[in-house]
PDB file of C-alpha atoms in Angstrom:
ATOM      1  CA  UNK A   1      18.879  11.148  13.995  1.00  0.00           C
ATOM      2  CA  UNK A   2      19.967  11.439  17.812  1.00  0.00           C
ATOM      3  CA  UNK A   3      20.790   9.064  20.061  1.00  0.00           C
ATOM      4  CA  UNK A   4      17.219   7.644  21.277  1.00  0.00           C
ATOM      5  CA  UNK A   5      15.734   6.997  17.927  1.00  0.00           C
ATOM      6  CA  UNK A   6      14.614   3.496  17.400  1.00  0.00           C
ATOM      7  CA  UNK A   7      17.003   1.422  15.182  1.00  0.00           C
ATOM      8  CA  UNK A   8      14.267   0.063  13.343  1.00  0.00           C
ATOM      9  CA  UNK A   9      12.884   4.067  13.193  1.00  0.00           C
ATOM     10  CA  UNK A  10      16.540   4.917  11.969  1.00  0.00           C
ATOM     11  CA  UNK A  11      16.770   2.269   9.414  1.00  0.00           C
ATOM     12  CA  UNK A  12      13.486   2.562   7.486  1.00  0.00           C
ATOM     13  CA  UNK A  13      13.714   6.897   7.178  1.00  0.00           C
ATOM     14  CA  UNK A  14      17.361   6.634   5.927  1.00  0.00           C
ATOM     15  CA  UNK A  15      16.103   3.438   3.554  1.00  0.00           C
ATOM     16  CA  UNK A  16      18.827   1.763   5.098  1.00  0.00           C
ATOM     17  CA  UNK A  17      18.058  -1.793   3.230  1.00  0.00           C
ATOM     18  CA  UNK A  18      21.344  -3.873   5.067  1.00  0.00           C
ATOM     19  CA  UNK A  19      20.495  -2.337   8.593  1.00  0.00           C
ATOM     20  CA  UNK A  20      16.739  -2.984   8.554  1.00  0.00           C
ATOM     21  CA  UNK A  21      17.889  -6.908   7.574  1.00  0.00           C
ATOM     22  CA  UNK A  22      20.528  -6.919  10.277  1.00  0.00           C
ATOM     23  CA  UNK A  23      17.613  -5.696  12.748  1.00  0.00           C
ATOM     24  CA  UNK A  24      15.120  -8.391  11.196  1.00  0.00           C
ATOM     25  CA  UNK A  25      17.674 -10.839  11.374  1.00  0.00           C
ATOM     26  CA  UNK A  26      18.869 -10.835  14.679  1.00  0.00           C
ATOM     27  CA  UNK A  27      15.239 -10.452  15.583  1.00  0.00           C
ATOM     28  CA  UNK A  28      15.314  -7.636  18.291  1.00  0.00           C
ATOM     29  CA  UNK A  29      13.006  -5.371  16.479  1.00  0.00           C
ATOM     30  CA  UNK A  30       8.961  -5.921  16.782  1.00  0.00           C
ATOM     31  CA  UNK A  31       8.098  -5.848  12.923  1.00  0.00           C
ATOM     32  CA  UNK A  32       4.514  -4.520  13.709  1.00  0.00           C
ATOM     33  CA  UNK A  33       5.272  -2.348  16.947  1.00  0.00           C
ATOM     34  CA  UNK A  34       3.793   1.529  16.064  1.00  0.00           C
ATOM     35  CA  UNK A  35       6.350   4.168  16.469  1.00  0.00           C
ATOM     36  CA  UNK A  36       5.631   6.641  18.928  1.00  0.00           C
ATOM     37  CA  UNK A  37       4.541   8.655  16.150  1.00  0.00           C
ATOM     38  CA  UNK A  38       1.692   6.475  15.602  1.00  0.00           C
ATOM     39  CA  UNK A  39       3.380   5.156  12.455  1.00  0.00           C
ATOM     40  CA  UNK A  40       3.555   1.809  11.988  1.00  0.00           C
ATOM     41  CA  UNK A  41       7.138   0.419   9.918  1.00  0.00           C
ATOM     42  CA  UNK A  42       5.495  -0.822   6.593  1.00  0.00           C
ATOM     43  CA  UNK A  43       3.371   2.708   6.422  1.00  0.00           C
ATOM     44  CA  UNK A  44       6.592   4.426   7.308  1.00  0.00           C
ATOM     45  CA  UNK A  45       8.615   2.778   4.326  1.00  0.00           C
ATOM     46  CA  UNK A  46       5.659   3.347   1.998  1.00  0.00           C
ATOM     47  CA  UNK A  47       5.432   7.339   2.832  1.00  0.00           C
ATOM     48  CA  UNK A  48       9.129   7.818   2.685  1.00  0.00           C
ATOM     49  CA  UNK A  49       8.994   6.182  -0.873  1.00  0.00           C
ATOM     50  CA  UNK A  50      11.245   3.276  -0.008  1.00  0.00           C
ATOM     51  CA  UNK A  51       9.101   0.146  -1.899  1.00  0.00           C
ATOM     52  CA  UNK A  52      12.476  -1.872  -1.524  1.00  0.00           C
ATOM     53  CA  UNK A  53      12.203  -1.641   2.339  1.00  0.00           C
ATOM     54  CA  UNK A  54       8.282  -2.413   2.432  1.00  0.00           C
ATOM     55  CA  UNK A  55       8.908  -5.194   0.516  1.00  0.00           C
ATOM     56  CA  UNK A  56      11.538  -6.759   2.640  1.00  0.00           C
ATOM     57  CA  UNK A  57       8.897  -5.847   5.706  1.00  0.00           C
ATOM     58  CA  UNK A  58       6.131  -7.833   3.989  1.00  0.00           C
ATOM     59  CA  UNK A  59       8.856 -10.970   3.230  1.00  0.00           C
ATOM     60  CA  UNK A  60       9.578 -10.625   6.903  1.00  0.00           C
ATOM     61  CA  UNK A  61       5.710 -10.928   7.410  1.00  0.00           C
ATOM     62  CA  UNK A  62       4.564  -7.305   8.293  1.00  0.00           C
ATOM     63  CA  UNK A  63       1.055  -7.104   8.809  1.00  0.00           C
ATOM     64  CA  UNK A  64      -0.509  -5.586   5.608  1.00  0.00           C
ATOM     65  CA  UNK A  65      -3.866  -4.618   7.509  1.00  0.00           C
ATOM     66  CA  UNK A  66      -2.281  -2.618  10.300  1.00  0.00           C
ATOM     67  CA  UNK A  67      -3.316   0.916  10.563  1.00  0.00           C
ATOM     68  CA  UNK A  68      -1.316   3.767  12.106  1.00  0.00           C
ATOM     69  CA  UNK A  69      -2.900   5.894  14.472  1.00  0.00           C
ATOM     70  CA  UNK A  70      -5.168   7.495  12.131  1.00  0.00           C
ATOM     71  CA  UNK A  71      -6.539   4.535  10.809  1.00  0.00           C
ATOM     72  CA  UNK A  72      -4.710   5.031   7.748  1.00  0.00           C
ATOM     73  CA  UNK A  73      -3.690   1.051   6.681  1.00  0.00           C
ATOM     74  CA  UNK A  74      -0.860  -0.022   4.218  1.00  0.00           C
ATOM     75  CA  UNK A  75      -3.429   0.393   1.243  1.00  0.00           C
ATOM     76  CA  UNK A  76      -4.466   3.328   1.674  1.00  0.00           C
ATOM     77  CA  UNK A  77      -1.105   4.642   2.373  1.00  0.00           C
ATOM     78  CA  UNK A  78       0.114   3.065  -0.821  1.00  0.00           C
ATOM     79  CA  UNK A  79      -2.752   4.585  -3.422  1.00  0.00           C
ATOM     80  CA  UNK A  80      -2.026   8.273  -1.793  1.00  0.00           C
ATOM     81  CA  UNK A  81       1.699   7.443  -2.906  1.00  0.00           C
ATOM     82  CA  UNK A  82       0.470   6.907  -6.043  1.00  0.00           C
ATOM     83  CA  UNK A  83       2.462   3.404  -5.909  1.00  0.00           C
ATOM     84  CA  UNK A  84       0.463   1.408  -7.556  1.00  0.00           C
ATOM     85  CA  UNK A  85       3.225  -1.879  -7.795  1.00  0.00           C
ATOM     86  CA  UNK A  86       2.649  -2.143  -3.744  1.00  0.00           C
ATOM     87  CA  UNK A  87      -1.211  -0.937  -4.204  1.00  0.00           C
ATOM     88  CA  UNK A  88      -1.325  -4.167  -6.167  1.00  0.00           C
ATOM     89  CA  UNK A  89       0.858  -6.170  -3.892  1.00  0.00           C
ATOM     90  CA  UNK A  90      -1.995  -5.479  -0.994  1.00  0.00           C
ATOM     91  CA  UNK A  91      -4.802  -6.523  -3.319  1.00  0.00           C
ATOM     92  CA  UNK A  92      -2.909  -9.883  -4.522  1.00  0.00           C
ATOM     93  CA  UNK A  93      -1.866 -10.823  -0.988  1.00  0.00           C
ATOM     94  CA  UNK A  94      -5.100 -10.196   0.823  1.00  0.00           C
ATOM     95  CA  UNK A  95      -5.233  -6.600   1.812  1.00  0.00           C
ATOM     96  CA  UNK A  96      -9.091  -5.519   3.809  1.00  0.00           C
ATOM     97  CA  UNK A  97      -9.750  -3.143   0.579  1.00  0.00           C
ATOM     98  CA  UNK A  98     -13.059  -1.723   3.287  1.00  0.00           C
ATOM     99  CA  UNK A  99     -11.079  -0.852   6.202  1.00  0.00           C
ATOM    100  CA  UNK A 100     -11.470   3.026   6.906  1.00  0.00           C
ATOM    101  CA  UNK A 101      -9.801   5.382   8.405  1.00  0.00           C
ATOM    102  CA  UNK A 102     -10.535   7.772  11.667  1.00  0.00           C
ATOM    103  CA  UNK A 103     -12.367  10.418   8.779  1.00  0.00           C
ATOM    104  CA  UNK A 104     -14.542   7.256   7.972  1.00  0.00           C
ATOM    105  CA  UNK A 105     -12.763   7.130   4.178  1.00  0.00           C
ATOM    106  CA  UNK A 106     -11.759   3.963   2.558  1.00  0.00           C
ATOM    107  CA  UNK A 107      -8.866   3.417  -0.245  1.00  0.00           C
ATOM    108  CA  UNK A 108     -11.263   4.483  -2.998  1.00  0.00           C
ATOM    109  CA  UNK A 109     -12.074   7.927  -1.256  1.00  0.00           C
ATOM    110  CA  UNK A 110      -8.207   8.589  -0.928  1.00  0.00           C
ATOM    111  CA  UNK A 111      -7.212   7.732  -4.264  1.00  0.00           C
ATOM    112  CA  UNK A 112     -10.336   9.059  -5.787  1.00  0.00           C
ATOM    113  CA  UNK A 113      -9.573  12.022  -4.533  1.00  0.00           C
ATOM    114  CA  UNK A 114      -5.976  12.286  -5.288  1.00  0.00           C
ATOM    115  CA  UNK A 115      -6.856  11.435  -8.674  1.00  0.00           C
ATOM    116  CA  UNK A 116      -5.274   8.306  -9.226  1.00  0.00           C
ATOM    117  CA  UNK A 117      -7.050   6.499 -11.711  1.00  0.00           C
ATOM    118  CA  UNK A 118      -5.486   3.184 -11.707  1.00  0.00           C
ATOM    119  CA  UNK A 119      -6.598   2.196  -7.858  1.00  0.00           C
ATOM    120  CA  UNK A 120      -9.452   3.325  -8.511  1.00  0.00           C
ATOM    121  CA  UNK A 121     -10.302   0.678 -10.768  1.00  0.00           C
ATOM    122  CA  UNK A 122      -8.593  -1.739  -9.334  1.00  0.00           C
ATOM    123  CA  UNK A 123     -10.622  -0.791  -6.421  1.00  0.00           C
ATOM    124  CA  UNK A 124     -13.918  -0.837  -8.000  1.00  0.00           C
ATOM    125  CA  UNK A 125     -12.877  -4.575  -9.710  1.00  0.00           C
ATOM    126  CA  UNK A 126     -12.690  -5.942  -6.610  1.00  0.00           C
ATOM    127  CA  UNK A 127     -16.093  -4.688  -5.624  1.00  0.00           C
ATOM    128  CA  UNK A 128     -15.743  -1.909  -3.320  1.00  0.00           C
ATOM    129  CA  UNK A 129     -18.931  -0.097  -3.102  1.00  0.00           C
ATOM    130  CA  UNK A 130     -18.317   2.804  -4.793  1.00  0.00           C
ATOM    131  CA  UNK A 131     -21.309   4.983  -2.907  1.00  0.00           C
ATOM    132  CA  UNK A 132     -20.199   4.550   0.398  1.00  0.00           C
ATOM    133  CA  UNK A 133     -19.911   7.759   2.000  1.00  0.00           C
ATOM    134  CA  UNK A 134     -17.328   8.806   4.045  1.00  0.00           C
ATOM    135  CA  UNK A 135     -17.446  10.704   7.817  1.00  0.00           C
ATOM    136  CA  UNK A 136     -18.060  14.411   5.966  1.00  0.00           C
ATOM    137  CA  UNK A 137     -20.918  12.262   3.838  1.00  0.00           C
ATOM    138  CA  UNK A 138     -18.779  12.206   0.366  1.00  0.00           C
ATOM    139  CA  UNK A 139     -18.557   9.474  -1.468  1.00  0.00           C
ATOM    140  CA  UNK A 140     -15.853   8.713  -3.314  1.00  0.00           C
ATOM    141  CA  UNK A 141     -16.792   9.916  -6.806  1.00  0.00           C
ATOM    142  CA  UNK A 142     -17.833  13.124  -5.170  1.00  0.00           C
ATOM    143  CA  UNK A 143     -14.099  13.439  -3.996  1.00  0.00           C
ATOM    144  CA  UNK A 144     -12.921  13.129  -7.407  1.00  0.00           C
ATOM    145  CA  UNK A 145     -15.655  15.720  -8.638  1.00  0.00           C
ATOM    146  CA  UNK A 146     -14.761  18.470  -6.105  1.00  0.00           C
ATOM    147  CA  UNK A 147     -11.126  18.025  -6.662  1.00  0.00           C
ATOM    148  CA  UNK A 148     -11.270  18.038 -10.487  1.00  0.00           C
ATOM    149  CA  UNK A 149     -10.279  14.699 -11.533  1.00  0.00           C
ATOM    150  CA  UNK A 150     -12.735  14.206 -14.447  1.00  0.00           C
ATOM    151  CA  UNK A 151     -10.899  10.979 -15.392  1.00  0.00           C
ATOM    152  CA  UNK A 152     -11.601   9.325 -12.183  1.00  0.00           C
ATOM    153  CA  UNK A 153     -14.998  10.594 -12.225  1.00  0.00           C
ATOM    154  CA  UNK A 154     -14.972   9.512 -15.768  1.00  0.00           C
ATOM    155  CA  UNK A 155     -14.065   6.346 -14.459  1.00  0.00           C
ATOM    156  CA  UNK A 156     -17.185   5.816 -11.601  1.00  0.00           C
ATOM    157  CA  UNK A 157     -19.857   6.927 -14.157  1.00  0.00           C
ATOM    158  CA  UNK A 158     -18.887   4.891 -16.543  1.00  0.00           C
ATOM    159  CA  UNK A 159     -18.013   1.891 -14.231  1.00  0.00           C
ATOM    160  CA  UNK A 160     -19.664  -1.582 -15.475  1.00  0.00           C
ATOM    161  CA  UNK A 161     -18.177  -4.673 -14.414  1.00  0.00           C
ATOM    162  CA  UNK A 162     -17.995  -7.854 -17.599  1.00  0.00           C
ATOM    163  CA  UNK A 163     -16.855 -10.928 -18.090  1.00  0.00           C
ATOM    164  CA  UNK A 164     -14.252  -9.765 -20.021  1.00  0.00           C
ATOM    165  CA  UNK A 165     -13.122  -7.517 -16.969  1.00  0.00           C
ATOM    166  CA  UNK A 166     -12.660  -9.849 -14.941  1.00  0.00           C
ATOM    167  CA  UNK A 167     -10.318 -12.331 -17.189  1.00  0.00           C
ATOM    168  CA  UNK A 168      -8.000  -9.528 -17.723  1.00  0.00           C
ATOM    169  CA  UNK A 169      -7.815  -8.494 -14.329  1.00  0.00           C
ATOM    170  CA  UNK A 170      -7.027 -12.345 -13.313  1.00  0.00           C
ATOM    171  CA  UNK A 171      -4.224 -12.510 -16.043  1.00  0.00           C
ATOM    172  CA  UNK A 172      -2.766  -9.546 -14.564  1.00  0.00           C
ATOM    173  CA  UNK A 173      -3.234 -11.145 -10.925  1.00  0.00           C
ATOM    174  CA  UNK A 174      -1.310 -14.230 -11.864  1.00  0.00           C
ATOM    175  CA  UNK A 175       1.700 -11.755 -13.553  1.00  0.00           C
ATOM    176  CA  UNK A 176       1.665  -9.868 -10.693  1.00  0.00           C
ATOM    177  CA  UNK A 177       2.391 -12.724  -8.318  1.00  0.00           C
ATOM    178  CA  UNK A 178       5.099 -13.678 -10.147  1.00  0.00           C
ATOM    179  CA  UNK A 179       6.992 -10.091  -9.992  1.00  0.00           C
ATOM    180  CA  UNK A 180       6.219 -10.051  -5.822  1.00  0.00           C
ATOM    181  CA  UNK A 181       7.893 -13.980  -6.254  1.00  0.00           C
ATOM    182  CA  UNK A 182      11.074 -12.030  -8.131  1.00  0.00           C
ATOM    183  CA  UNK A 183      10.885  -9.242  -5.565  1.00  0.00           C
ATOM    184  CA  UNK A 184      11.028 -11.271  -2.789  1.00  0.00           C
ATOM    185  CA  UNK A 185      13.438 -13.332  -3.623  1.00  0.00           C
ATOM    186  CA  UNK A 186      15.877 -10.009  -4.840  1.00  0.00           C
ATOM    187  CA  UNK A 187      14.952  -8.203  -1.198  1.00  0.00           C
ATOM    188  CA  UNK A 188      15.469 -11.573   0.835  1.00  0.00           C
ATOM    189  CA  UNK A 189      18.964 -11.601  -0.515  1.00  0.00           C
ATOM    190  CA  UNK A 190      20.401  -8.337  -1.451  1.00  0.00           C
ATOM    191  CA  UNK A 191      21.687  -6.941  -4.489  1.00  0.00           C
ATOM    192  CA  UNK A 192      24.982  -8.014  -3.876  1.00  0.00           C
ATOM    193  CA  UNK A 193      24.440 -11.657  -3.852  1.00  0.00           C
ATOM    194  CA  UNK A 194      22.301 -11.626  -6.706  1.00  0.00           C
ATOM    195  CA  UNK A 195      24.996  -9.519  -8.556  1.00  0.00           C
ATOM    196  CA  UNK A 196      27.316 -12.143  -7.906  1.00  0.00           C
ATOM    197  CA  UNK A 197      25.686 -14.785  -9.886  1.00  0.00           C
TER     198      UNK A 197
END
């Protein structure tokens, strides 16, 4: 990186963990503040693969709604990384699952059409319309169609939502909280106090 890179910038593309804290810490950073990029930190960490860095940026209260310059929020960023631990995270703590991006697509149309099967039930759990169309006039099962996921369209032809459905998806709710509770705490502290103990 060369001299006028942001430190925060710096420390989230290297997945420098003990930099970005130092930087949180001594609170001279703007968690939230786009890049001039249009990227904003938590969608940075998430696209560079880092989930130990977007963690510590959601302990430090990064804004899990905020889009980058494309409209592209935390979410959505997430299910196209096919991470579906943080894809998770956003549903548990709260995450706009209708928020769309500058093509008019929500989360469903991007995982849909990457194929990812798990957010897109998630997704469709939660009750996100599943025939919304996007800015080209897709919807989201058409995605999946055109880019030969037959599980995921599989998945939207066969959706139904029971009783049963919805117990499960609690239980795994309440086990999910607990891991982001772990997670926290092991990101708030650092591997090398917790390896101390």
């Amino acid at each position: 990186m060369n001299t006028n890179t942001p430190p925060l910038l710096e420390a989230i593309t290297r997945g420098d963990r003990k930099k970005l804290r130092e930087l949180l810490d001594r609170k001279i950073v703007e968690i939230d503040r786009c890049f001039e990029n249009g990227e904003t930190p938590l969608i940075l960490a998430i696209s560079h693969g880092y989930t130990d860095i977007a963690l510590l940026l959601i302990a430090r209260g990064a804004d899990i709604n905020l889009s980058n310059n494309k409209g592209i929020s935390p979410l959505m960023a997430a299910g196209e990384a096919d991470n579906y631990d943080l894809f998770n995270l956003f549903i548990i703590k709260g995450a706009d699952i209708s928020l769309r991006d500058s093509q008019g697509e929500n989360a469903l149309h991007k995982t849909a059409r990457l194929g990812h099967a798990k957010p897109v039930q998630l997704l469709l759990q939660k009750g996100l319309y599943p025939h919304t169309k996007s800015g080209y006039g897709q919807t989201p099962q058409e995605l999946a169609q055109a880019n030969g996921h037959k599980e995921v369209v599989s998945i939207f032809k066969n959706f139904k939502t029971t009783e049963q459905d919805k117990d499960l998806f609690t239980m795994d709710v309440e086990s999910l909280e607990d891991e982001f509770d772990r997670l926290k705490f092991d990101v708030l502290l650092g591997p090398e106090i917790i390896n101390k103990g």
